[in-house]
């Protein structure tokens, strides 16, 4: 399977690229608005994976080209770029491409981070609204710390919640997430539940902020 990480040169893109590159046999496509930046990121990721003894299949492209080649396209961009990124690659997406979003709208103040969704209810629902009608949208990987993802020395024992209206697309993303070592993907229902899933992210960040012994907090459901 080909997994495109659109905006894959950022923190969450790096973490997912390294975890997918180490733990799966899928082809990883790093996308960026600047294809040269994507190729530079690929070189860095390959070096990190080589230090783990992994010869991964990672390539760099412009976002549009990465989306056109993808079976699964992950919007590894900040929430305020999610809608625009979808529209920029919309012509390259079709019913055979699953569009995944891990983005969460948040605002910070002196007390911590607070959930700040767009007017449609959640970033996941915004992406679904901006995507072509035939493209299945899945929300996943929201509550994973980017730094923890990118540090391959850290062993996971974490959960990620997955929401989607398309049952087949949800199943494929659940299976994909479960391929990451130490990560368990749980079905959290339809897209209508995405706000509840996204709102967990500022909570876990605030827990890390106020508890010195807890860094890069994640979630585990028992």
mmCIF file of C-alpha atoms in Angstrom:
data_model
loop_
_atom_site.group_PDB
_atom_site.id
_atom_site.type_symbol
_atom_site.label_atom_id
_atom_site.label_comp_id
_atom_site.label_asym_id
_atom_site.label_seq_id
_atom_site.Cartn_x
_atom_site.Cartn_y
_atom_site.Cartn_z
ATOM 1 C CA UNK A 1 0.000 0.000 0.000
ATOM 2 C CA UNK A 2 1.155 3.541 -0.681
ATOM 3 C CA UNK A 3 0.798 5.960 2.223
ATOM 4 C CA UNK A 4 1.169 9.662 1.417
ATOM 5 C CA UNK A 5 1.939 12.073 4.239
ATOM 6 C CA UNK A 6 0.828 15.444 2.878
ATOM 7 C CA UNK A 7 2.824 18.091 4.662
ATOM 8 C CA UNK A 8 4.987 15.205 5.777
ATOM 9 C CA UNK A 9 8.007 17.384 6.548
ATOM 10 C CA UNK A 10 6.493 18.578 9.843
ATOM 11 C CA UNK A 11 6.484 16.984 13.288
ATOM 12 C CA UNK A 12 3.524 14.612 12.937
ATOM 13 C CA UNK A 13 4.596 13.730 9.391
ATOM 14 C CA UNK A 14 8.083 12.846 10.567
ATOM 15 C CA UNK A 15 6.772 10.668 13.379
ATOM 16 C CA UNK A 16 4.322 8.759 11.197
ATOM 17 C CA UNK A 17 6.900 8.368 8.418
ATOM 18 C CA UNK A 18 9.421 6.844 10.810
ATOM 19 C CA UNK A 19 6.918 4.530 12.507
ATOM 20 C CA UNK A 20 5.369 3.361 9.227
ATOM 21 C CA UNK A 21 8.827 3.044 7.693
ATOM 22 C CA UNK A 22 10.135 0.904 10.535
ATOM 23 C CA UNK A 23 7.064 -1.186 11.387
ATOM 24 C CA UNK A 24 5.403 -1.799 8.010
ATOM 25 C CA UNK A 25 6.307 -2.777 4.456
ATOM 26 C CA UNK A 26 4.237 -0.004 2.883
ATOM 27 C CA UNK A 27 5.674 2.570 0.503
ATOM 28 C CA UNK A 28 5.864 5.974 2.209
ATOM 29 C CA UNK A 29 5.395 9.117 0.131
ATOM 30 C CA UNK A 30 6.420 12.407 1.731
ATOM 31 C CA UNK A 31 4.495 15.359 0.322
ATOM 32 C CA UNK A 32 5.156 19.070 0.604
ATOM 33 C CA UNK A 33 4.195 22.252 -1.187
ATOM 34 C CA UNK A 34 7.939 22.399 -2.003
ATOM 35 C CA UNK A 35 9.073 19.074 -3.532
ATOM 36 C CA UNK A 36 12.715 19.867 -2.747
ATOM 37 C CA UNK A 37 11.795 20.165 0.928
ATOM 38 C CA UNK A 38 10.074 16.788 0.674
ATOM 39 C CA UNK A 39 13.185 15.187 -0.796
ATOM 40 C CA UNK A 40 15.354 16.703 1.940
ATOM 41 C CA UNK A 41 13.006 15.251 4.557
ATOM 42 C CA UNK A 42 13.181 11.837 2.889
ATOM 43 C CA UNK A 43 16.972 11.889 3.137
ATOM 44 C CA UNK A 44 16.755 12.689 6.858
ATOM 45 C CA UNK A 45 14.121 10.024 7.538
ATOM 46 C CA UNK A 46 16.114 7.393 5.637
ATOM 47 C CA UNK A 47 19.169 8.174 7.746
ATOM 48 C CA UNK A 48 17.130 7.768 10.949
ATOM 49 C CA UNK A 49 15.695 4.467 9.722
ATOM 50 C CA UNK A 50 19.107 3.192 8.617
ATOM 51 C CA UNK A 51 20.325 3.694 12.190
ATOM 52 C CA UNK A 52 17.523 1.307 13.167
ATOM 53 C CA UNK A 53 18.707 -1.221 10.605
ATOM 54 C CA UNK A 54 15.751 -0.502 8.327
ATOM 55 C CA UNK A 55 15.926 -0.023 4.564
ATOM 56 C CA UNK A 56 12.554 1.650 4.071
ATOM 57 C CA UNK A 57 10.832 2.640 0.838
ATOM 58 C CA UNK A 58 10.412 6.431 1.224
ATOM 59 C CA UNK A 59 10.045 8.965 -1.601
ATOM 60 C CA UNK A 60 9.419 12.712 -1.783
ATOM 61 C CA UNK A 61 6.998 14.618 -4.018
ATOM 62 C CA UNK A 62 4.881 17.724 -4.229
ATOM 63 C CA UNK A 63 1.653 17.222 -2.271
ATOM 64 C CA UNK A 64 -0.398 16.825 -5.432
ATOM 65 C CA UNK A 65 1.823 14.096 -6.851
ATOM 66 C CA UNK A 66 1.943 12.271 -3.527
ATOM 67 C CA UNK A 67 -1.865 12.362 -3.263
ATOM 68 C CA UNK A 68 -2.259 11.111 -6.829
ATOM 69 C CA UNK A 69 -0.155 8.019 -6.067
ATOM 70 C CA UNK A 70 -1.626 7.263 -2.637
ATOM 71 C CA UNK A 71 -3.970 4.576 -1.378
ATOM 72 C CA UNK A 72 -4.093 6.396 1.961
ATOM 73 C CA UNK A 73 -3.344 10.126 2.194
ATOM 74 C CA UNK A 74 -2.707 11.581 5.652
ATOM 75 C CA UNK A 75 -3.111 15.328 6.139
ATOM 76 C CA UNK A 76 -0.026 15.849 8.299
ATOM 77 C CA UNK A 77 -0.578 19.612 8.443
ATOM 78 C CA UNK A 78 -1.655 22.064 11.158
ATOM 79 C CA UNK A 79 -5.448 22.402 11.504
ATOM 80 C CA UNK A 80 -5.576 25.853 9.906
ATOM 81 C CA UNK A 81 -4.017 24.415 6.723
ATOM 82 C CA UNK A 82 -6.152 21.274 6.548
ATOM 83 C CA UNK A 83 -8.995 22.636 4.440
ATOM 84 C CA UNK A 84 -6.737 24.448 1.998
ATOM 85 C CA UNK A 85 -4.524 21.383 1.614
ATOM 86 C CA UNK A 86 -7.554 19.234 0.794
ATOM 87 C CA UNK A 87 -8.663 21.684 -1.867
ATOM 88 C CA UNK A 88 -5.147 21.871 -3.329
ATOM 89 C CA UNK A 89 -5.040 18.083 -3.892
ATOM 90 C CA UNK A 90 -8.767 17.485 -4.517
ATOM 91 C CA UNK A 91 -8.320 16.780 -8.235
ATOM 92 C CA UNK A 92 -5.861 13.974 -7.378
ATOM 93 C CA UNK A 93 -8.226 12.222 -4.949
ATOM 94 C CA UNK A 94 -10.920 9.699 -5.808
ATOM 95 C CA UNK A 95 -13.082 7.034 -4.212
ATOM 96 C CA UNK A 96 -10.093 4.678 -4.019
ATOM 97 C CA UNK A 97 -8.086 7.092 -1.857
ATOM 98 C CA UNK A 98 -8.713 7.215 1.897
ATOM 99 C CA UNK A 99 -8.129 10.685 3.353
ATOM 100 C CA UNK A 100 -6.967 10.636 6.987
ATOM 101 C CA UNK A 101 -6.766 13.628 9.306
ATOM 102 C CA UNK A 102 -5.022 13.749 12.702
ATOM 103 C CA UNK A 103 -5.332 17.544 13.127
ATOM 104 C CA UNK A 104 -6.868 19.160 16.222
ATOM 105 C CA UNK A 105 -7.890 22.797 16.671
ATOM 106 C CA UNK A 106 -6.427 24.235 19.889
ATOM 107 C CA UNK A 107 -5.746 27.601 21.468
ATOM 108 C CA UNK A 108 -3.338 28.245 24.304
ATOM 109 C CA UNK A 109 -3.211 30.646 27.230
ATOM 110 C CA UNK A 110 -1.328 30.788 30.524
ATOM 111 C CA UNK A 111 -3.443 27.934 31.895
ATOM 112 C CA UNK A 112 -2.737 25.523 29.064
ATOM 113 C CA UNK A 113 -4.261 24.400 25.782
ATOM 114 C CA UNK A 114 -7.987 24.426 25.102
ATOM 115 C CA UNK A 115 -10.010 22.692 22.394
ATOM 116 C CA UNK A 116 -10.927 25.173 19.661
ATOM 117 C CA UNK A 117 -12.830 23.455 16.841
ATOM 118 C CA UNK A 118 -13.934 25.139 13.626
ATOM 119 C CA UNK A 119 -17.553 26.147 13.183
ATOM 120 C CA UNK A 120 -18.547 22.827 11.596
ATOM 121 C CA UNK A 121 -17.770 20.998 14.859
ATOM 122 C CA UNK A 122 -14.308 19.452 14.381
ATOM 123 C CA UNK A 123 -11.329 19.517 12.039
ATOM 124 C CA UNK A 124 -12.255 16.015 10.884
ATOM 125 C CA UNK A 125 -15.715 17.212 9.856
ATOM 126 C CA UNK A 126 -14.160 20.251 8.161
ATOM 127 C CA UNK A 127 -11.944 17.951 6.095
ATOM 128 C CA UNK A 128 -14.956 15.820 5.160
ATOM 129 C CA UNK A 129 -16.824 18.939 4.108
ATOM 130 C CA UNK A 130 -13.963 20.166 1.898
ATOM 131 C CA UNK A 131 -13.078 16.781 0.376
ATOM 132 C CA UNK A 132 -14.748 15.535 -2.834
ATOM 133 C CA UNK A 133 -17.993 13.703 -2.045
ATOM 134 C CA UNK A 134 -16.710 10.310 -3.172
ATOM 135 C CA UNK A 135 -13.543 10.432 -1.027
ATOM 136 C CA UNK A 136 -13.863 8.592 2.308
ATOM 137 C CA UNK A 137 -12.544 10.610 5.265
ATOM 138 C CA UNK A 138 -11.192 9.042 8.448
ATOM 139 C CA UNK A 139 -10.051 10.718 11.653
ATOM 140 C CA UNK A 140 -7.102 8.984 13.373
ATOM 141 C CA UNK A 141 -3.792 9.554 15.216
ATOM 142 C CA UNK A 142 -5.140 12.666 17.006
ATOM 143 C CA UNK A 143 -3.871 11.943 20.509
ATOM 144 C CA UNK A 144 -0.297 10.845 19.741
ATOM 145 C CA UNK A 145 2.576 13.117 20.733
ATOM 146 C CA UNK A 146 4.646 13.979 17.656
ATOM 147 C CA UNK A 147 7.898 13.871 19.622
ATOM 148 C CA UNK A 148 7.112 10.430 20.945
ATOM 149 C CA UNK A 149 6.240 9.208 17.453
ATOM 150 C CA UNK A 150 9.522 10.432 16.024
ATOM 151 C CA UNK A 151 11.691 8.928 18.768
ATOM 152 C CA UNK A 152 12.066 5.315 17.692
ATOM 153 C CA UNK A 153 13.826 4.492 20.950
ATOM 154 C CA UNK A 154 10.498 4.959 22.759
ATOM 155 C CA UNK A 155 8.342 1.843 22.931
ATOM 156 C CA UNK A 156 4.623 2.426 22.578
ATOM 157 C CA UNK A 157 1.792 1.096 24.688
ATOM 158 C CA UNK A 158 -0.866 3.498 23.471
ATOM 159 C CA UNK A 159 -4.265 3.692 21.847
ATOM 160 C CA UNK A 160 -5.508 5.790 18.955
ATOM 161 C CA UNK A 161 -9.185 6.432 18.263
ATOM 162 C CA UNK A 162 -10.554 6.123 14.733
ATOM 163 C CA UNK A 163 -13.746 7.717 13.409
ATOM 164 C CA UNK A 164 -15.332 7.435 9.968
ATOM 165 C CA UNK A 165 -18.676 7.059 8.238
ATOM 166 C CA UNK A 166 -17.326 4.674 5.600
ATOM 167 C CA UNK A 167 -16.978 1.244 7.239
ATOM 168 C CA UNK A 168 -14.477 -0.139 4.728
ATOM 169 C CA UNK A 169 -12.220 2.914 4.965
ATOM 170 C CA UNK A 170 -12.374 2.798 8.742
ATOM 171 C CA UNK A 171 -11.401 -0.871 8.762
ATOM 172 C CA UNK A 172 -8.390 -0.228 6.543
ATOM 173 C CA UNK A 173 -7.147 2.594 8.766
ATOM 174 C CA UNK A 174 -7.731 0.528 11.911
ATOM 175 C CA UNK A 175 -5.652 -2.254 10.374
ATOM 176 C CA UNK A 176 -2.960 0.210 9.258
ATOM 177 C CA UNK A 177 -2.680 1.834 12.687
ATOM 178 C CA UNK A 178 -2.461 -1.565 14.347
ATOM 179 C CA UNK A 179 0.638 -2.320 12.274
ATOM 180 C CA UNK A 180 2.562 0.278 14.282
ATOM 181 C CA UNK A 181 4.290 -1.594 17.075
ATOM 182 C CA UNK A 182 2.715 -0.918 20.472
ATOM 183 C CA UNK A 183 -0.218 1.053 19.059
ATOM 184 C CA UNK A 184 -3.795 -0.199 19.393
ATOM 185 C CA UNK A 185 -6.475 1.360 17.192
ATOM 186 C CA UNK A 186 -10.014 1.532 18.587
ATOM 187 C CA UNK A 187 -13.242 2.203 16.708
ATOM 188 C CA UNK A 188 -14.802 5.394 18.107
ATOM 189 C CA UNK A 189 -17.793 5.490 15.771
ATOM 190 C CA UNK A 190 -18.829 7.879 12.981
ATOM 191 C CA UNK A 191 -17.470 11.304 12.069
ATOM 192 C CA UNK A 192 -20.124 12.845 14.311
ATOM 193 C CA UNK A 193 -18.002 11.680 17.262
ATOM 194 C CA UNK A 194 -14.823 13.366 16.053
ATOM 195 C CA UNK A 195 -15.113 16.423 18.329
ATOM 196 C CA UNK A 196 -15.055 14.207 21.393
ATOM 197 C CA UNK A 197 -11.996 12.383 20.066
ATOM 198 C CA UNK A 198 -10.130 15.553 19.112
ATOM 199 C CA UNK A 199 -10.841 17.229 22.461
ATOM 200 C CA UNK A 200 -8.771 14.571 24.256
ATOM 201 C CA UNK A 201 -5.592 16.020 22.722
ATOM 202 C CA UNK A 202 -5.428 19.299 24.688
ATOM 203 C CA UNK A 203 -6.314 17.316 27.805
ATOM 204 C CA UNK A 204 -3.295 15.020 27.519
ATOM 205 C CA UNK A 205 -0.994 17.944 26.675
ATOM 206 C CA UNK A 206 -2.176 19.775 29.787
ATOM 207 C CA UNK A 207 -1.562 16.692 31.909
ATOM 208 C CA UNK A 208 2.034 16.678 30.663
ATOM 209 C CA UNK A 209 2.331 20.400 31.407
ATOM 210 C CA UNK A 210 1.285 20.049 35.041
ATOM 211 C CA UNK A 211 3.011 16.774 35.891
ATOM 212 C CA UNK A 212 6.803 16.905 35.629
ATOM 213 C CA UNK A 213 7.194 13.137 35.562
ATOM 214 C CA UNK A 214 4.862 12.782 32.576
ATOM 215 C CA UNK A 215 6.244 13.786 29.183
ATOM 216 C CA UNK A 216 4.603 13.223 25.789
ATOM 217 C CA UNK A 217 1.475 11.812 27.438
ATOM 218 C CA UNK A 218 -0.768 9.512 25.390
ATOM 219 C CA UNK A 219 -3.974 7.595 26.060
ATOM 220 C CA UNK A 220 -4.633 3.979 26.963
ATOM 221 C CA UNK A 221 -8.154 2.638 27.516
ATOM 222 C CA UNK A 222 -8.576 -0.208 29.981
#
